[in-house]
């Protein structure tokens, strides 16, 4: 075989063959096209969808339900709830994951206990529970722990070493209770995601880094977590999108500053139910689309040094650099 | 430079090292041979405290590794002190263990810049020079995944050298490489040996041991069976076990 090339035979003509036909594909496309047409027909010929109400005006010269003031306000609330709960959830989740992987048995059991409790309780129950914590304690204070007990021990009665305290119902107003319920529950799930990510990193990486004299914190921050991010980001995107939708649960705390609550208020005022639900679907669709775009870029960032597309790009950049140009 | 006295190490009920003694002088290249499971990698990992030893002591450049002796009692060193000891000891692994999310240059710069907190520009120059020296000056901006095994291992050597170690440990540095790539890594190591670096090399490359090694030790069953100059040990082994091993690999 190798002698062929050595004898200098001309390269044969490229193969021109009749490609394999895929009739099944065309049938599938036809079926789907008909179904799509039926769906559109269904939507646009039925007046009860009331697109005018959704997009143009809810009557009385006001904007469509999608864009009314309270709904936009609610949208802001939903986004704020999502961001706050996710930020607290991710930070706390990382801490709990690290505790869980700690060689210290007390830390790891506490972390295990936390995930056990907060994954077991449904978010809706948690939200209502946090909204009603004011029943258990009327004031929440910050100060020395067990101050009155310690005072009794030394014969001082009514020792009060609290720096300040506030009424529980004030602190756990709907919004704070909602954020706490969502964030604490999220942290439990994030902890498991982060733990899986950390454990997915080759132990040789941490070994090589500590052999270079890096401290445990440096190894974690610089070497292990950045590599774990590849595994952590996709499920975190999932969690964020789920969180956008779960913010609708805090309507039961109750939080009024939230998209779904505002839409429902309109529907109970106007007795127009379905278009309002469709407006809700549309908003959630839009938010999730934006989040998916963000996730794409985050994944690309942490995919550095891996995978074919990254390599191809690097090679291109190398070629461009050799020719003295920029890509 | 390195002095190991009666080092013992067990994993659970399995005793891997059963009293290893070794002296390596400054500038010496010591090659460690032996069948797999003889404890040679474990012993190497004990020298920079990646494994904690159960008995005996290891001194590198006069410092007791992993412990501090005070008033006749041994105190375990904290995380920081262990890390400080490791800075002076470079290590090269069988599977390279480069950081895949960093470029080649960042891999080499990471430890001097972050651990020793040296001047960034200076570190960058030194890293580039080291990569030039191992023949990878053109690859500074590549990611490890884009390099061949031999190139990755040369980066790993440059990464260890960037910390200006007094001692280099090599744990089967060519065992994970294609045969045609072994030579380029051995060349870098020879170059290093010529420069007077103290090296302990766990290897199956008998040719390298003969050519570059100042001393060879043969380990089996968790003890040093034989130690001596390469010419003696490789040509005229005294022990039955050494002879049996060499007859298989030569």
Coordinates of C-alpha atoms in Angstrom, one line a residue:
Chain A
X1 CA 0.0 0.0 0.0
X2 CA 2.7 2.4 1.0
X3 CA 4.5 1.8 -2.3
X4 CA 1.6 3.5 -4.2
X5 CA 2.5 6.9 -2.8
X6 CA 6.1 6.3 -3.4
X7 CA 5.6 5.5 -7.1
X8 CA 4.0 8.9 -7.3
X9 CA 0.6 7.7 -8.6
X10 CA -1.9 10.6 -9.1
X11 CA -4.4 11.1 -6.3
X12 CA -7.7 9.5 -7.4
X13 CA -10.7 11.6 -8.1
X14 CA -12.9 12.4 -5.1
X15 CA -15.9 10.1 -4.7
X16 CA -19.1 11.3 -6.3
X17 CA -21.8 9.0 -5.0
X18 CA -25.6 9.3 -4.8
X19 CA -26.3 10.1 -1.2
X20 CA -28.5 7.9 0.9
X21 CA -32.1 9.1 0.9
X22 CA -33.9 9.8 4.2
X23 CA -37.6 9.6 3.4
X24 CA -38.4 9.2 7.1
X25 CA -37.1 12.7 7.8
X26 CA -39.4 14.3 5.2
X27 CA -42.4 12.5 6.6
X28 CA -41.5 13.6 10.1
X29 CA -41.1 17.2 8.9
X30 CA -44.5 17.1 7.2
X31 CA -46.3 15.8 10.3
X32 CA -44.7 18.4 12.5
X33 CA -45.5 21.2 10.0
X34 CA -49.2 20.2 10.0
X35 CA -49.2 20.0 13.8
X36 CA -47.6 23.5 14.1
X37 CA -50.1 24.9 11.7
X38 CA -53.0 23.4 13.7
X39 CA -51.5 24.9 16.9
X40 CA -51.2 28.4 15.4
X41 CA -54.7 28.2 14.0
X42 CA -56.0 27.1 17.4
X43 CA -54.4 30.1 19.0
X44 CA -55.2 32.9 16.6
X45 CA -58.7 32.0 15.7
X46 CA -60.0 31.7 19.3
X47 CA -61.0 35.1 20.6
X48 CA -60.9 33.9 24.2
X49 CA -57.2 34.0 24.2
X50 CA -57.7 37.7 24.1
X51 CA -54.3 38.8 22.7
X52 CA -55.5 42.3 22.7
X53 CA -55.9 42.2 26.5
X54 CA -52.4 40.7 26.9
X55 CA -50.4 42.9 24.6
X56 CA -52.4 46.1 23.8
X57 CA -54.8 47.2 26.5
X58 CA -56.5 45.9 29.6
X59 CA -59.2 48.5 28.9
X60 CA -59.7 52.0 30.0
X61 CA -56.8 53.2 27.8
X62 CA -54.2 51.3 29.9
X63 CA -51.4 49.1 28.5
X64 CA -51.7 45.4 27.9
X65 CA -51.5 43.1 31.0
X66 CA -48.0 42.2 30.1
X67 CA -46.8 45.8 30.6
X68 CA -49.0 47.3 33.3
X69 CA -47.2 49.0 36.1
X70 CA -48.0 46.5 38.9
X71 CA -46.9 43.6 36.6
X72 CA -43.6 45.3 35.8
X73 CA -43.1 46.0 39.5
X74 CA -43.8 42.3 40.1
X75 CA -41.3 41.3 37.5
X76 CA -38.7 43.4 39.2
X77 CA -39.6 41.7 42.5
X78 CA -39.3 38.2 40.9
X79 CA -35.9 39.1 39.4
X80 CA -34.7 40.5 42.7
X81 CA -35.9 37.4 44.6
X82 CA -34.2 35.1 42.1
X83 CA -30.9 37.0 42.2
X84 CA -30.8 37.3 46.0
X85 CA -31.8 33.7 46.7
X86 CA -29.3 32.4 44.1
X87 CA -26.4 34.5 45.4
X88 CA -27.1 33.5 49.0
X89 CA -27.8 29.9 47.9
X90 CA -24.6 29.6 45.9
X91 CA -22.3 31.1 48.5
X92 CA -23.8 29.1 51.4
X93 CA -23.9 26.0 49.1
X94 CA -20.1 26.3 48.5
X95 CA -19.5 26.7 52.2
X96 CA -21.6 23.7 53.0
X97 CA -20.0 21.6 50.3
X98 CA -16.5 22.4 51.6
X99 CA -17.7 21.6 55.2
X100 CA -19.1 18.3 53.9
X101 CA -15.8 17.3 52.3
X102 CA -13.8 18.4 55.4
X103 CA -11.9 15.8 57.3
X104 CA -13.4 17.2 60.5
X105 CA -16.3 14.9 61.3
X106 CA -18.3 17.5 63.2
X107 CA -18.2 19.9 60.2
X108 CA -19.2 17.2 57.7
X109 CA -22.0 15.9 59.8
X110 CA -23.4 19.4 60.3
X111 CA -23.3 19.9 56.6
X112 CA -25.0 16.6 56.0
X113 CA -27.7 17.5 58.5
X114 CA -28.3 20.8 56.8
X115 CA -28.8 19.2 53.3
X116 CA -30.9 16.5 54.8
X117 CA -33.4 18.9 56.4
X118 CA -33.6 21.5 53.7
X119 CA -33.9 19.0 50.9
X120 CA -36.6 17.2 52.7
X121 CA -38.9 20.1 53.3
X122 CA -40.8 21.4 50.2
X123 CA -40.1 25.0 49.3
X124 CA -43.7 26.0 49.6
X125 CA -44.0 24.7 53.1
X126 CA -40.7 26.3 54.0
X127 CA -41.9 29.7 52.6
X128 CA -45.1 29.6 54.6
X129 CA -43.2 28.4 57.7
X130 CA -40.7 31.3 57.5
X131 CA -43.6 33.7 57.0
X132 CA -45.1 32.5 60.3
X133 CA -42.0 32.3 62.5
X134 CA -43.3 35.4 64.2
X135 CA -45.6 33.1 66.1
X136 CA -42.7 31.4 67.8
X137 CA -40.6 34.4 68.8
X138 CA -42.0 37.9 68.8
X139 CA -38.6 39.5 68.9
X140 CA -35.3 38.6 67.3
X141 CA -32.2 39.9 68.9
X142 CA -28.5 40.0 68.2
X143 CA -26.0 39.8 71.1
X144 CA -24.3 37.4 73.5
X145 CA -25.9 34.0 73.3
X146 CA -27.5 32.6 76.4
X147 CA -27.1 36.0 78.1
X148 CA -30.0 35.6 80.7
X149 CA -28.9 32.0 81.5
X150 CA -25.3 33.1 82.1
X151 CA -26.7 36.0 84.2
X152 CA -28.6 33.7 86.4
X153 CA -25.5 31.5 86.9
X154 CA -23.7 34.5 88.4
X155 CA -26.8 35.7 90.3
X156 CA -27.6 38.7 88.1
X157 CA -31.2 38.6 87.0
X158 CA -32.5 40.0 83.8
X159 CA -29.0 40.4 82.3
X160 CA -29.5 41.7 78.8
X161 CA -26.5 41.6 76.5
X162 CA -28.4 42.2 73.3
X163 CA -27.0 44.8 71.0
X164 CA -30.3 45.3 69.3
X165 CA -33.5 43.4 68.6
X166 CA -36.3 43.8 66.2
X167 CA -39.9 42.5 66.0
X168 CA -39.9 39.2 64.3
X169 CA -42.9 40.2 62.1
X170 CA -40.9 43.2 60.9
X171 CA -37.8 41.3 60.1
X172 CA -39.6 38.4 58.6
X173 CA -41.8 40.6 56.5
X174 CA -42.9 38.8 53.5
X175 CA -39.9 39.6 51.4
X176 CA -37.2 38.6 53.8
X177 CA -39.0 35.4 54.8
X178 CA -39.4 34.6 51.1
X179 CA -35.7 35.2 50.3
X180 CA -34.6 33.2 53.4
X181 CA -36.9 30.2 52.5
X182 CA -35.7 30.1 48.9
X183 CA -32.1 30.8 49.6
X184 CA -31.7 28.2 52.5
X185 CA -33.4 25.6 50.4
X186 CA -31.3 26.4 47.4
X187 CA -28.1 26.2 49.4
X188 CA -28.9 22.5 50.2
X189 CA -29.2 21.7 46.5
X190 CA -26.2 23.8 45.5
X191 CA -24.1 22.1 48.2
X192 CA -24.7 18.8 46.5
X193 CA -23.9 20.2 43.1
X194 CA -20.7 21.8 44.3
X195 CA -19.6 18.7 46.1
X196 CA -20.1 16.6 43.0
X197 CA -18.1 19.2 41.1
X198 CA -15.2 19.2 43.6
X199 CA -15.1 15.4 43.6
X200 CA -15.0 15.3 39.8
X201 CA -11.6 17.0 39.8
X202 CA -8.7 14.6 39.5
X203 CA -7.1 14.2 43.0
X204 CA -3.7 14.5 41.2
X205 CA -4.5 18.2 40.6
X206 CA -4.7 19.0 44.3
X207 CA -1.6 16.8 44.9
X208 CA 0.4 18.6 42.3
X209 CA -0.6 22.0 43.7
X210 CA 0.2 21.1 47.3
X211 CA 3.5 19.7 46.1
X212 CA 4.3 23.2 44.8
X213 CA 3.7 24.5 48.3
X214 CA 0.2 26.0 47.8
X215 CA -1.9 26.2 50.9
X216 CA -5.2 24.3 51.2
X217 CA -7.2 27.5 50.5
X218 CA -5.1 28.3 47.4
X219 CA -5.4 24.8 46.1
X220 CA -9.2 25.1 46.4
X221 CA -9.5 28.6 45.0
X222 CA -7.0 28.5 42.2
X223 CA -6.9 24.9 41.1
X224 CA -9.9 22.8 42.2
X225 CA -12.9 25.1 42.1
X226 CA -12.1 26.6 38.6
X227 CA -12.0 23.0 37.3
X228 CA -15.1 22.0 39.3
X229 CA -17.0 24.9 37.7
X230 CA -17.2 22.9 34.4
X231 CA -19.3 20.4 36.3
X232 CA -21.0 22.9 38.5
X233 CA -22.3 25.5 36.0
X234 CA -24.8 23.5 33.9
X235 CA -26.8 22.2 36.9
X236 CA -26.6 25.7 38.5
X237 CA -28.2 27.1 35.3
X238 CA -30.9 24.6 35.9
X239 CA -31.3 25.7 39.5
X240 CA -31.4 29.3 38.5
X241 CA -34.2 28.7 36.0
X242 CA -36.1 26.6 38.5
X243 CA -35.6 29.4 41.0
X244 CA -37.2 32.0 38.7
X245 CA -40.3 29.8 38.7
X246 CA -40.1 29.0 42.4
X247 CA -40.3 32.6 43.3
X248 CA -44.0 32.3 42.5
X249 CA -44.3 30.2 45.7
X250 CA -43.6 33.1 48.0
X251 CA -47.0 34.5 47.0
X252 CA -48.1 32.3 49.9
X253 CA -45.8 33.9 52.5
X254 CA -47.3 36.3 51.4
X255 CA -45.1 38.4 49.2
X256 CA -47.0 40.8 47.0
X257 CA -43.9 42.2 45.3
X258 CA -43.7 39.3 42.8
X259 CA -44.8 38.7 39.3
X260 CA -47.3 35.9 39.7
X261 CA -49.1 37.6 42.6
X262 CA -49.5 40.8 40.6
X263 CA -50.9 38.9 37.6
X264 CA -53.3 37.0 39.7
X265 CA -54.5 40.2 41.4
X266 CA -55.3 41.5 37.9
X267 CA -57.2 38.4 37.0
X268 CA -59.3 38.4 40.2
X269 CA -60.1 42.1 39.6
X270 CA -61.0 41.8 36.0
X271 CA -62.3 38.1 36.0
X272 CA -60.1 37.5 33.0
X273 CA -58.2 34.3 33.9
X274 CA -56.6 32.6 30.9
X275 CA -55.0 35.6 29.2
X276 CA -53.4 36.5 32.5
X277 CA -52.0 33.0 32.8
X278 CA -50.6 33.2 29.3
X279 CA -49.0 36.6 30.1
X280 CA -47.3 34.8 33.1
X281 CA -46.1 32.1 30.8
X282 CA -44.7 34.6 28.4
X283 CA -42.8 36.5 31.1
X284 CA -41.3 33.3 32.5
X285 CA -40.3 32.3 29.0
X286 CA -38.5 35.6 28.4
X287 CA -36.6 35.5 31.7
X288 CA -35.5 31.9 31.1
X289 CA -34.4 32.7 27.6
X290 CA -32.1 35.4 28.8
X291 CA -30.7 33.1 31.5
X292 CA -30.0 30.4 29.0
X293 CA -27.9 32.9 27.0
X294 CA -26.0 33.9 30.1
X295 CA -25.4 30.3 30.9
X296 CA -24.0 29.7 27.4
X297 CA -21.3 32.4 27.9
X298 CA -20.5 31.2 31.5
X299 CA -20.0 27.7 30.3
X300 CA -17.8 28.8 27.5
X301 CA -15.7 30.8 30.0
X302 CA -15.1 27.8 32.3
X303 CA -14.6 25.4 29.3
X304 CA -11.2 27.0 28.7
X305 CA -8.6 24.4 27.8
X306 CA -11.1 21.7 27.2
X307 CA -13.0 20.3 24.3
X308 CA -12.7 20.6 20.5
X309 CA -14.1 24.0 20.0
X310 CA -11.7 25.6 22.5
X311 CA -8.8 23.9 20.9
X312 CA -9.8 24.9 17.4
X313 CA -10.1 28.5 18.5
X314 CA -6.7 28.4 20.2
X315 CA -5.1 26.9 17.0
X316 CA -6.6 29.7 14.9
X317 CA -5.3 32.3 17.3
X318 CA -1.9 30.6 17.0
X319 CA -1.9 30.8 13.2
X320 CA -3.1 34.4 13.3
X321 CA -0.3 35.3 15.8
X322 CA 2.3 33.6 13.6
X323 CA 1.2 35.9 10.7
X324 CA 1.4 38.9 13.0
X325 CA -2.3 39.6 12.8
X326 CA -5.1 39.5 15.3
X327 CA -8.2 37.4 15.1
Chain B
X1 CA 20.8 16.7 51.1
X2 CA 18.3 13.9 51.8
X3 CA 18.7 11.5 54.7
X4 CA 16.0 8.9 55.4
X5 CA 16.4 6.8 58.5
X6 CA 14.4 3.6 59.0
X7 CA 11.2 4.9 57.3
X8 CA 8.1 2.9 57.8
X9 CA 4.7 3.5 56.2
X10 CA 1.5 1.4 56.3
X11 CA -1.8 1.8 54.5
X12 CA -4.2 0.2 56.8
X13 CA -2.9 -3.3 57.5
X14 CA -0.6 -3.2 54.5
X15 CA 2.9 -2.3 55.3
X16 CA 4.4 -0.6 52.3
X17 CA 7.7 0.6 53.6
X18 CA 9.5 -1.6 56.1
X19 CA 12.5 0.5 57.2
X20 CA 14.0 2.4 54.3
X21 CA 17.4 4.1 54.7
X22 CA 18.8 6.4 52.1
X23 CA 21.4 9.1 51.9
X24 CA 21.5 11.4 48.8
X25 CA 24.3 14.0 48.7
X26 CA 23.9 17.4 47.2
X27 CA 24.1 17.3 43.4
X28 CA 23.7 13.6 43.4
X29 CA 21.3 11.9 40.9
X30 CA 19.8 8.8 42.6
X31 CA 17.8 6.4 40.6
X32 CA 15.3 4.2 42.4
X33 CA 14.5 0.9 40.6
X34 CA 12.3 -1.9 41.7
X35 CA 9.2 -3.9 40.7
X36 CA 5.8 -2.3 41.1
X37 CA 4.4 -2.5 44.6
X38 CA 7.9 -2.3 46.0
X39 CA 7.1 1.0 47.7
X40 CA 9.4 3.3 45.6
X41 CA 6.6 5.8 44.7
X42 CA 5.3 5.8 48.2
X43 CA 8.8 6.5 49.5
X44 CA 9.2 9.4 47.1
X45 CA 5.9 10.8 48.2
X46 CA 7.0 10.6 51.8
X47 CA 10.0 12.8 51.1
X48 CA 7.7 15.8 50.4
X49 CA 5.1 14.7 53.0
X50 CA 2.4 13.9 50.5
X51 CA 2.3 10.8 52.6
X52 CA 2.8 10.8 56.4
X53 CA 5.4 8.3 57.6
X54 CA 4.6 6.1 60.6
X55 CA 8.1 5.6 61.9
X56 CA 11.6 6.8 61.2
X57 CA 12.6 10.2 60.0
X58 CA 13.3 12.0 56.8
X59 CA 15.6 15.1 56.6
X60 CA 15.9 17.3 53.6
X61 CA 18.7 19.8 53.7
X62 CA 18.9 19.3 57.5
X63 CA 15.2 20.0 58.1
X64 CA 13.0 17.3 59.5
X65 CA 10.1 16.7 57.1
X66 CA 6.7 17.1 58.6
X67 CA 7.7 17.5 62.2
X68 CA 9.6 19.8 64.6
X69 CA 11.7 18.4 67.3
X70 CA 11.4 20.3 70.6
X71 CA 12.5 19.1 74.0
X72 CA 12.9 15.6 72.7
X73 CA 9.4 15.4 71.5
X74 CA 8.1 15.5 67.9
X75 CA 5.5 18.1 67.1
X76 CA 3.5 17.8 63.9
X77 CA 4.0 20.7 61.6
X78 CA 1.0 22.8 60.6
X79 CA -0.3 23.2 57.1
X80 CA 1.7 26.3 56.5
X81 CA 5.0 24.9 57.6
X82 CA 4.5 21.8 55.5
X83 CA 3.7 24.0 52.5
X84 CA 6.9 26.0 53.2
X85 CA 9.0 22.8 53.2
X86 CA 7.5 21.7 49.9
X87 CA 8.5 24.9 48.2
X88 CA 12.1 23.7 48.2
X89 CA 11.2 20.3 46.8
X90 CA 10.0 20.0 43.2
X91 CA 8.0 17.1 42.1
X92 CA 7.2 15.6 38.7
X93 CA 4.4 13.1 38.5
X94 CA 3.8 10.1 36.2
X95 CA 0.6 11.6 34.9
X96 CA 2.0 15.2 34.6
X97 CA -0.9 16.8 36.6
X98 CA -0.7 20.1 34.8
X99 CA -3.5 22.5 35.5
X100 CA -5.8 22.1 32.4
X101 CA -7.6 25.4 32.9
X102 CA -4.4 27.5 32.7
X103 CA -2.1 28.0 29.8
X104 CA 1.4 26.6 29.8
X105 CA 2.9 29.9 30.9
X106 CA 0.3 30.3 33.7
X107 CA 1.0 26.8 34.9
X108 CA 4.7 27.7 35.4
X109 CA 4.0 31.1 36.9
X110 CA 1.2 30.0 39.3
X111 CA 3.4 28.8 42.2
X112 CA 6.1 31.5 42.2
X113 CA 3.5 34.3 41.7
X114 CA 0.9 33.1 44.2
X115 CA 2.9 31.2 46.7
X116 CA 6.1 33.1 46.9
X117 CA 4.3 36.3 45.8
X118 CA 7.3 37.3 43.6
X119 CA 7.1 40.1 41.2
X120 CA 4.8 39.2 38.3
X121 CA 7.0 40.5 35.5
X122 CA 10.1 38.8 36.8
X123 CA 8.2 35.5 37.2
X124 CA 6.9 35.8 33.7
X125 CA 10.4 36.3 32.3
X126 CA 11.8 33.4 34.3
X127 CA 8.9 31.1 33.3
X128 CA 9.4 32.0 29.7
X129 CA 13.1 31.3 30.0
X130 CA 12.4 27.9 31.7
X131 CA 10.0 26.9 28.9
X132 CA 12.6 27.9 26.4
X133 CA 15.1 25.7 28.2
X134 CA 12.8 22.7 28.0
X135 CA 12.3 23.4 24.3
X136 CA 8.7 24.8 24.5
X137 CA 9.3 28.5 24.0
X138 CA 6.7 28.5 21.2
X139 CA 4.0 26.9 23.3
X140 CA 3.6 29.4 26.1
X141 CA 0.0 30.3 25.2
X142 CA -1.1 26.7 24.6
X143 CA -3.3 24.8 27.0
X144 CA -2.0 21.5 28.3
X145 CA -4.7 19.6 26.5
X146 CA -3.2 20.7 23.2
X147 CA 0.2 19.3 23.9
X148 CA 1.6 15.8 23.5
X149 CA 2.5 13.8 26.6
X150 CA 6.2 14.5 26.2
X151 CA 5.6 18.2 25.9
X152 CA 3.3 18.2 29.0
X153 CA 5.9 16.4 31.0
X154 CA 8.5 19.0 30.0
X155 CA 6.1 21.7 31.1
X156 CA 5.7 19.9 34.4
X157 CA 9.4 19.9 34.9
X158 CA 9.6 23.7 34.1
X159 CA 6.7 24.2 36.6
X160 CA 8.6 22.5 39.4
X161 CA 11.8 24.3 38.5
X162 CA 10.1 27.7 38.7
X163 CA 10.1 27.4 42.5
X164 CA 13.9 27.1 42.4
X165 CA 13.9 23.8 44.3
X166 CA 16.9 22.4 46.1
X167 CA 15.8 18.9 45.3
X168 CA 13.7 17.4 42.5
X169 CA 11.6 14.2 42.8
X170 CA 10.6 12.4 39.7
X171 CA 7.9 9.7 40.0
X172 CA 8.1 7.5 36.9
X173 CA 8.2 10.6 34.7
X174 CA 8.3 8.7 31.4
X175 CA 6.0 5.7 32.3
X176 CA 2.9 7.3 30.8
X177 CA 4.6 8.4 27.6
X178 CA 4.6 6.9 24.1
X179 CA 8.0 5.3 23.5
X180 CA 9.1 7.9 20.9
X181 CA 8.4 10.7 23.4
X182 CA 10.5 9.3 26.3
X183 CA 13.7 10.6 24.9
X184 CA 12.8 14.3 24.9
X185 CA 11.9 14.1 28.6
X186 CA 15.0 12.2 29.5
X187 CA 17.1 14.8 27.6
X188 CA 15.6 17.6 29.8
X189 CA 16.4 15.6 32.9
X190 CA 20.0 14.9 31.8
X191 CA 20.4 18.6 31.2
X192 CA 19.2 19.2 34.7
X193 CA 21.5 16.6 36.2
X194 CA 24.5 18.2 34.4
X195 CA 23.6 21.5 36.1
X196 CA 24.1 19.9 39.4
X197 CA 20.5 19.5 40.6
X198 CA 20.0 16.9 43.3
X199 CA 17.5 14.4 41.9
X200 CA 15.7 11.3 43.1
X201 CA 14.3 9.5 40.1
X202 CA 11.9 6.6 40.3
X203 CA 12.2 5.0 36.9
X204 CA 12.1 2.0 34.8
X205 CA 14.6 3.5 32.3
X206 CA 17.7 1.4 33.0
X207 CA 19.6 3.2 30.3
X208 CA 19.0 6.6 32.0
X209 CA 20.0 5.2 35.4
X210 CA 23.3 3.8 33.9
X211 CA 24.1 7.0 32.0
X212 CA 23.0 9.8 34.3
X213 CA 22.7 8.2 37.8
X214 CA 25.4 8.7 40.4
X215 CA 23.8 6.0 42.5
X216 CA 21.2 3.4 42.0
X217 CA 19.1 1.8 44.7
X218 CA 17.0 -1.3 44.2
X219 CA 13.9 -1.6 46.3
X220 CA 11.7 -4.6 46.8
X221 CA 9.1 -5.5 49.4
X222 CA 9.4 -2.1 51.1
X223 CA 13.1 -2.2 51.8
X224 CA 16.3 -1.1 50.0
X225 CA 17.8 -4.3 48.8
X226 CA 20.9 -2.9 47.2
X227 CA 22.6 0.4 46.8
X228 CA 25.6 1.4 44.8
X229 CA 27.1 2.9 41.7
X230 CA 25.1 2.2 38.6
X231 CA 27.9 0.4 36.9
X232 CA 28.2 -2.1 39.8
X233 CA 24.6 -2.7 40.5
X234 CA 23.4 -2.9 36.9
X235 CA 26.3 -5.0 35.7
X236 CA 27.0 -7.1 38.7
X237 CA 24.0 -7.3 41.1
X238 CA 24.7 -9.1 44.4
X239 CA 21.2 -10.0 45.4
X240 CA 19.1 -12.7 43.8
X241 CA 16.1 -10.4 43.7
X242 CA 18.0 -7.6 41.9
X243 CA 19.3 -10.1 39.4
X244 CA 15.8 -11.5 38.8
X245 CA 14.4 -8.0 38.3
X246 CA 17.2 -6.8 36.0
X247 CA 17.0 -10.0 33.9
X248 CA 13.4 -9.1 33.1
X249 CA 13.8 -5.5 32.2
X250 CA 17.2 -5.5 30.5

